[in-house]
XYZ file of C-alpha atoms in Angstrom:
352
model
C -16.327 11.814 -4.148
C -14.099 9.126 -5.302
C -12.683 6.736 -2.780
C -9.199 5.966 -2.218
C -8.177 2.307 -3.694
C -6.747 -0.205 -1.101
C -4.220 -2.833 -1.930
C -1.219 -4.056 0.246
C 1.715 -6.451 -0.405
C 2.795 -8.666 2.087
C 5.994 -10.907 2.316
C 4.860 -14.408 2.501
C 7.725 -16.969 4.772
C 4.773 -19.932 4.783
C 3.799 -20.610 1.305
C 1.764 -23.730 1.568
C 0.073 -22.792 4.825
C -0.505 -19.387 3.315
C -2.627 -20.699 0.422
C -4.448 -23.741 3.060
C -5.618 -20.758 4.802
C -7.210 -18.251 2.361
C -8.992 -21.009 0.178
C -10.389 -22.986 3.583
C -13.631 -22.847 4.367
C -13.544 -24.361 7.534
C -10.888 -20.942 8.071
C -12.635 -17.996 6.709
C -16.533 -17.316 7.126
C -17.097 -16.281 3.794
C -15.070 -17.492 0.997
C -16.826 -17.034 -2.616
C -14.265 -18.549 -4.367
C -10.726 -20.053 -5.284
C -9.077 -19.418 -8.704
C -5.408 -20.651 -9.415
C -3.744 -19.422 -12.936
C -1.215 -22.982 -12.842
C -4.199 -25.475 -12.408
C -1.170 -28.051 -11.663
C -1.175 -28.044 -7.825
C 2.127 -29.146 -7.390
C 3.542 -26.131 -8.645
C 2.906 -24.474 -5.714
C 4.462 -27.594 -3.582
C 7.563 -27.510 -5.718
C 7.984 -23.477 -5.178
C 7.218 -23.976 -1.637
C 9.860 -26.436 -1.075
C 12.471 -24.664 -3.889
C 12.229 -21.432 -2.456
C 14.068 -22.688 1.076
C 16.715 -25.110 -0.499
C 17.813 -21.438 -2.543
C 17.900 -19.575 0.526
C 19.837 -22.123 2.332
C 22.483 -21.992 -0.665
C 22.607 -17.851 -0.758
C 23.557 -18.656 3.007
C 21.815 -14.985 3.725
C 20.438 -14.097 7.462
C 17.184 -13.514 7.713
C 13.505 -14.958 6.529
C 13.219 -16.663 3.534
C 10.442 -15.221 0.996
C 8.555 -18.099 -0.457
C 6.217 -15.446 -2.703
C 3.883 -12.563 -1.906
C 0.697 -11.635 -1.649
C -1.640 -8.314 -2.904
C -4.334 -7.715 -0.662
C -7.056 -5.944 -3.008
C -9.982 -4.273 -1.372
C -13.205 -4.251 -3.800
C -16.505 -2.061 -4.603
C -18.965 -3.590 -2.494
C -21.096 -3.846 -5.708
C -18.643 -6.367 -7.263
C -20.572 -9.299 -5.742
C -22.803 -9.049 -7.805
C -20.419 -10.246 -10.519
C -20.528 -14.189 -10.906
C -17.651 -14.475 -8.834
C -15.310 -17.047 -10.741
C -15.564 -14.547 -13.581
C -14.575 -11.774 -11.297
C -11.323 -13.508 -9.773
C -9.971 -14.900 -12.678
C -10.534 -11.627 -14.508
C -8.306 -10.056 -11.886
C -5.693 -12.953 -11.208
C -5.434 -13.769 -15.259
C -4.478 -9.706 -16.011
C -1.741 -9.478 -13.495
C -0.414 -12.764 -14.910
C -0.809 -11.145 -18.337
C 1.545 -8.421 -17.350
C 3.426 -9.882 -15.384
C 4.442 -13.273 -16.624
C 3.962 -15.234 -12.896
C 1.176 -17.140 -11.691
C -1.077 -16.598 -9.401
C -3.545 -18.025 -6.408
C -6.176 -15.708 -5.768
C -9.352 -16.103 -3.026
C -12.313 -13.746 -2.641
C -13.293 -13.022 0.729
C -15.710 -11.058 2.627
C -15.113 -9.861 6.249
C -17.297 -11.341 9.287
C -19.776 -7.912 8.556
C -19.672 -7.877 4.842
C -18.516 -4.913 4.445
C -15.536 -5.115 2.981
C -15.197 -7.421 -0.440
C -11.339 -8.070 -1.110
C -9.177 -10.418 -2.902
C -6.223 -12.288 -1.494
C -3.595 -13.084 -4.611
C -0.618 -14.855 -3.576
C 1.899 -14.671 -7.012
C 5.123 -16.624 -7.318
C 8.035 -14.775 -8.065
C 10.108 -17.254 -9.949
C 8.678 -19.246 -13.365
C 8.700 -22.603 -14.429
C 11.174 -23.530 -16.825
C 10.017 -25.703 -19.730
C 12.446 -27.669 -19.399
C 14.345 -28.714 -15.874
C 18.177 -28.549 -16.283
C 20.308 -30.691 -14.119
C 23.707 -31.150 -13.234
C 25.998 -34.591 -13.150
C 28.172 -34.847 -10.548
C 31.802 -35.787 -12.472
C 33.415 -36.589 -8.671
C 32.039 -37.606 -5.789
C 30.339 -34.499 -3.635
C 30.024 -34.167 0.349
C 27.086 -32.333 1.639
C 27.634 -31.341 5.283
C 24.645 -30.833 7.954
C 23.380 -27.683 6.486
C 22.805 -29.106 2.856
C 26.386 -26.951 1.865
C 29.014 -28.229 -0.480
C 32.017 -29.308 1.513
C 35.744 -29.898 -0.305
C 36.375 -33.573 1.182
C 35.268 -36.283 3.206
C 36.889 -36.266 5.933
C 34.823 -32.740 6.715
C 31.594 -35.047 7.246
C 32.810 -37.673 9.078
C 32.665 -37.719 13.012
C 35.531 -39.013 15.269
C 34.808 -43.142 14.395
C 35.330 -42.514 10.650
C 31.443 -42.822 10.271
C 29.492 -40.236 7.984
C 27.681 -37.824 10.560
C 23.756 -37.984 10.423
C 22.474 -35.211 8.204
C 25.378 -35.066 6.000
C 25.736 -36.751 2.734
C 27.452 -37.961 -0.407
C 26.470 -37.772 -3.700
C 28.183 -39.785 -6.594
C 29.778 -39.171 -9.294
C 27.319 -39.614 -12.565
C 24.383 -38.965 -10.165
C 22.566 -35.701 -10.443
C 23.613 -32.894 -7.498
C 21.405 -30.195 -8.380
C 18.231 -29.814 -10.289
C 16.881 -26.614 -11.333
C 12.430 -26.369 -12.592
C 12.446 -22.922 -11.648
C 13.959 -19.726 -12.716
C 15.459 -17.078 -10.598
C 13.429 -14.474 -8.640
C 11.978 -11.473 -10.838
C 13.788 -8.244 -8.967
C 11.149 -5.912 -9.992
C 8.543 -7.352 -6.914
C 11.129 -6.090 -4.482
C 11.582 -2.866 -5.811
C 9.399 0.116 -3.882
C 7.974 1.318 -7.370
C 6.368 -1.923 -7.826
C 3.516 -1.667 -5.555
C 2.639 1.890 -6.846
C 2.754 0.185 -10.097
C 0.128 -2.585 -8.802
C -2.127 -0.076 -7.265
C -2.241 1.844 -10.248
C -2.367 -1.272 -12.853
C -5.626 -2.669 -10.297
C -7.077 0.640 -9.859
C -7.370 1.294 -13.785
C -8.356 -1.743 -13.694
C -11.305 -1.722 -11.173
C -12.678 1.282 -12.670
C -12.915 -0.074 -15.847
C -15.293 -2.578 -14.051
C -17.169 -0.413 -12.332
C -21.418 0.095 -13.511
C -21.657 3.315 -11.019
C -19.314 6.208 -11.026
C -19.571 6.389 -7.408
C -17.586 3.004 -7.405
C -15.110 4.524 -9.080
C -11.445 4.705 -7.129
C -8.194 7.189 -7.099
C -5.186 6.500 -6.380
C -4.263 7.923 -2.446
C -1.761 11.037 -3.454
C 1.869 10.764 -1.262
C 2.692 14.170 -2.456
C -0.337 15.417 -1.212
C -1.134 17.167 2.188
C -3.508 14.689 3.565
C -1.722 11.001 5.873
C -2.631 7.733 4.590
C -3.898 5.438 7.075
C -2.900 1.592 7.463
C -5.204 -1.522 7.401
C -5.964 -3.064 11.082
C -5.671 -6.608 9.546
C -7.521 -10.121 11.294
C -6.058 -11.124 14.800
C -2.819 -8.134 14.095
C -1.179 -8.319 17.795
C -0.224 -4.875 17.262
C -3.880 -3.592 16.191
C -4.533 -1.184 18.791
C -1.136 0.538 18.024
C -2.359 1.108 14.802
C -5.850 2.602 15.998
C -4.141 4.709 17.535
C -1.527 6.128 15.043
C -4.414 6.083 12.537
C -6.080 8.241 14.738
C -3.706 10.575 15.157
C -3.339 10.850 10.974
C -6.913 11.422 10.645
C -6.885 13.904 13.614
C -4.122 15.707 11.050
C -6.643 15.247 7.832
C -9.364 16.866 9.623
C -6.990 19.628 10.113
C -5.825 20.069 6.754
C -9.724 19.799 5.844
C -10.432 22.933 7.707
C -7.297 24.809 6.170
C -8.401 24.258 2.707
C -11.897 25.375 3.605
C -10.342 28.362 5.767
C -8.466 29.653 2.332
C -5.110 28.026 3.430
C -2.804 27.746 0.170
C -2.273 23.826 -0.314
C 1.498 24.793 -1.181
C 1.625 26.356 2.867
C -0.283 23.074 4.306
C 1.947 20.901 2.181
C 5.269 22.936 3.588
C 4.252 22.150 7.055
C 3.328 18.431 6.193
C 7.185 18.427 4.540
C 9.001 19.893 7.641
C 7.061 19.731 10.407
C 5.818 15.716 9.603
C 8.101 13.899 6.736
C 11.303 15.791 7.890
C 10.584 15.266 11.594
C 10.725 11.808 11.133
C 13.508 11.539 9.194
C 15.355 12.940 11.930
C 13.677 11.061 14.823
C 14.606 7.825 12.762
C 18.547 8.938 12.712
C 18.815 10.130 15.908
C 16.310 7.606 17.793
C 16.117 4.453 15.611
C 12.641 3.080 14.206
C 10.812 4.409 16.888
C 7.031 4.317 15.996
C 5.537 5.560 19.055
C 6.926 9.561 18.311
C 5.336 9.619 15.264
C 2.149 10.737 17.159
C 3.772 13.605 19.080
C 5.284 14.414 15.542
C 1.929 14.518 13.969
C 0.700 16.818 17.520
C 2.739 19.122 16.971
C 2.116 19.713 12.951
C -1.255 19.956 13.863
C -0.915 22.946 16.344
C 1.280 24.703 14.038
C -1.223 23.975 11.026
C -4.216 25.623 13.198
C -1.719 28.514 14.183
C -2.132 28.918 10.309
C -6.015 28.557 10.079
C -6.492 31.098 12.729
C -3.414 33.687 11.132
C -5.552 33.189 7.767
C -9.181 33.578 9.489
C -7.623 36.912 11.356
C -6.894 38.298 8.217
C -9.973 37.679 6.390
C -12.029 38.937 9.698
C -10.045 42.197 8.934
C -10.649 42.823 5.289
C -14.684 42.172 6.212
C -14.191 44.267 9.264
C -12.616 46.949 7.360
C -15.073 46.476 4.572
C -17.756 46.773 6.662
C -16.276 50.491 8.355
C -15.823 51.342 4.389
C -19.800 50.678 3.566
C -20.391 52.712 6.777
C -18.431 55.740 5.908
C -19.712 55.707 2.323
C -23.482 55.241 3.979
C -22.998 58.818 6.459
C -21.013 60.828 3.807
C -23.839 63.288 2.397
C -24.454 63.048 -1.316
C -23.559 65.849 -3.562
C -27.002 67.677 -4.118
C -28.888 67.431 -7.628
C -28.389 70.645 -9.830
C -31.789 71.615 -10.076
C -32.058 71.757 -6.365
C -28.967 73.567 -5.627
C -30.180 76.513 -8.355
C -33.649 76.315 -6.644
C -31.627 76.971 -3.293
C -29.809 79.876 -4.335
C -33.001 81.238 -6.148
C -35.113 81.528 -2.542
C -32.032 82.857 -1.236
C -31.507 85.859 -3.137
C -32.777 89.257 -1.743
C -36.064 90.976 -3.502
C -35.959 94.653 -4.673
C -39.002 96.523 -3.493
């Protein structure tokens, strides 16, 4: 049976204490090795520090996202690849097709048993050329690093320029620009399916064993995913516990298909008693993660309702197979001809 391929995307607000940590060895017990697709180091300084100054400017609320990173979970029979071959094999392709570059890390967890890749990837380029722009006045810069009209607006109550604001001179350069703009498409949700598909194709074309091989996990099918309990997560037992409750449901939908359920009737109760159900809790209840299990509880009763309505009906057809066989088995069978001719031969009366 082919097992389900594992990759995650995570927003990344700490570039440069993001990469320190997945390529230290003094931070992860076993690192095999470090690959970076811009061998220039202070490209990832320059994005670390761009990044921010761009948010600031956008003035939107929130985190700023510095780049992101694909966690990709590995046959355990990968290590035996030399492993500088095997990371920039994966980090090189996804640059390939996707035009960014990347810093990728192979790990193993504390028991081994899980091989995985981390791969930070930027989501801007580097132009070739930096394009700058020449101040033709003089330009105030208030507190925040924005673009005020005059001076007066960053000067305190002596006439002195407050500290943290600034001015910037006319024939001096105001901004300058060595990256482009973010690539949309790594925000988008279809992305990610796209990644798990590109590194799952990908994977298997690796593979020396077909029992290596991946699939892809199936949304539109009847069975829950479950989530990744990642390193020190402060909310790990919560999600023990809600993927406990989705395997609880995956058992359940094993036994329908093996009790003769139709997947269309297991996937109509995953679609209104599960997806549906949530959809509602969410409008009426807000993000409320904590119902999802008594959601789930629920499905499942109504699911084995369905197991034992099918089981009832197949103990009926054998039962009433069974009383068939019987009847058949008592009925007397129609007598040969020859005997029936030798019957009525003894039974005739004799002339004297």
């Amino acid at each position: 049976m082919k097992r389900n391929s594992f990759i995650e995307m995570a927003k990344l607000h700490d570039l440069s204490g993001r990469i320190t940590y997945i390529s230290s060895h003094a931070k992860q017990e076993h690192l095999y090795e470090v690959y970076t697709t811009e061998p220039d180091r202070a490209f990832w300084r320059e994005l670390a520090k761009c990044n921010p100054e761009e948010f600031e400017k956008s003035g939107t609320n929130g985190k700023c996202i510095e780049a992101r990173e694909l966690m990709i979970a590995l046959p355990e029979s990968f290590i035996n690849y030399e492993h500088d071959y095997l990371l920039k094999k994966m980090a090189d392709e996804f640059k390939e097709k996707y035009g960014v570059e990347c810093f990728a890390a192979l790990h193993h967890n504390k028991r081994k048993t899980n091989l995985h890749i981390h791969m930070v990837f930027a989501e801007r380029k580097r132009l070739e050329q930096p394009t700058e722009k020449i101040a033709t006045r003089n330009m105030f810069y208030n507190e925040q690093g924005r673009h005020v009209r005059t001076k007066k607006e960053i000067l305190d109550g002596d006439g002195n320029i407050r500290q943290g604001c600034k001015i910037i001179k006319k024939g001096e350069v105001y901004e300058r620009r060595i990256f482009t703009t973010k690539d949309g498409r790594f925000k988008q949700e279809p992305f990610l399916d796209e990644a798990k598909v590109f590194y799952t194709d990908l994977i298997n074309q690796m593979v020396l064993d077909d029992k290596d091989r991946l699939s892809i996990f199936d949304k539109n099918g009847p069975y829950l995913a479950t989530k990744k309990v990642g390193k020190n997560n402060p909310k790990a037992e919560e999600i023990k516990a809600d993927n406990e409750i989705r395997m609880e449901w995956n058992r359940t939908v094993d036994r329908a298909v093996v009790s003769g359920v139709p997947e269309a009737e297991i996937l109509e109760v995953k679609k209104t008693e599960i997806t549906d159900r949530v959809k509602e809790s969410v409008e009426q209840n807000g993000n409320k993660p904590e119902l999802f299990g008594d959601i789930v509880k629920a499905a499942i009763l109504l699911l084995e309702r369905l197991i034992a309505k099918v089981m009832q009906k197949v103990m009926e057809m054998v039962e009433k197979a069974i009383s068939k066989a019987a009847v058949i088995e008592e009925t007397p069978k129609e007598m040969p001809k020859e005997s029936a001719s030798h019957i009525q031969a003894e039974d005739k009366p004799t002339h004297q």
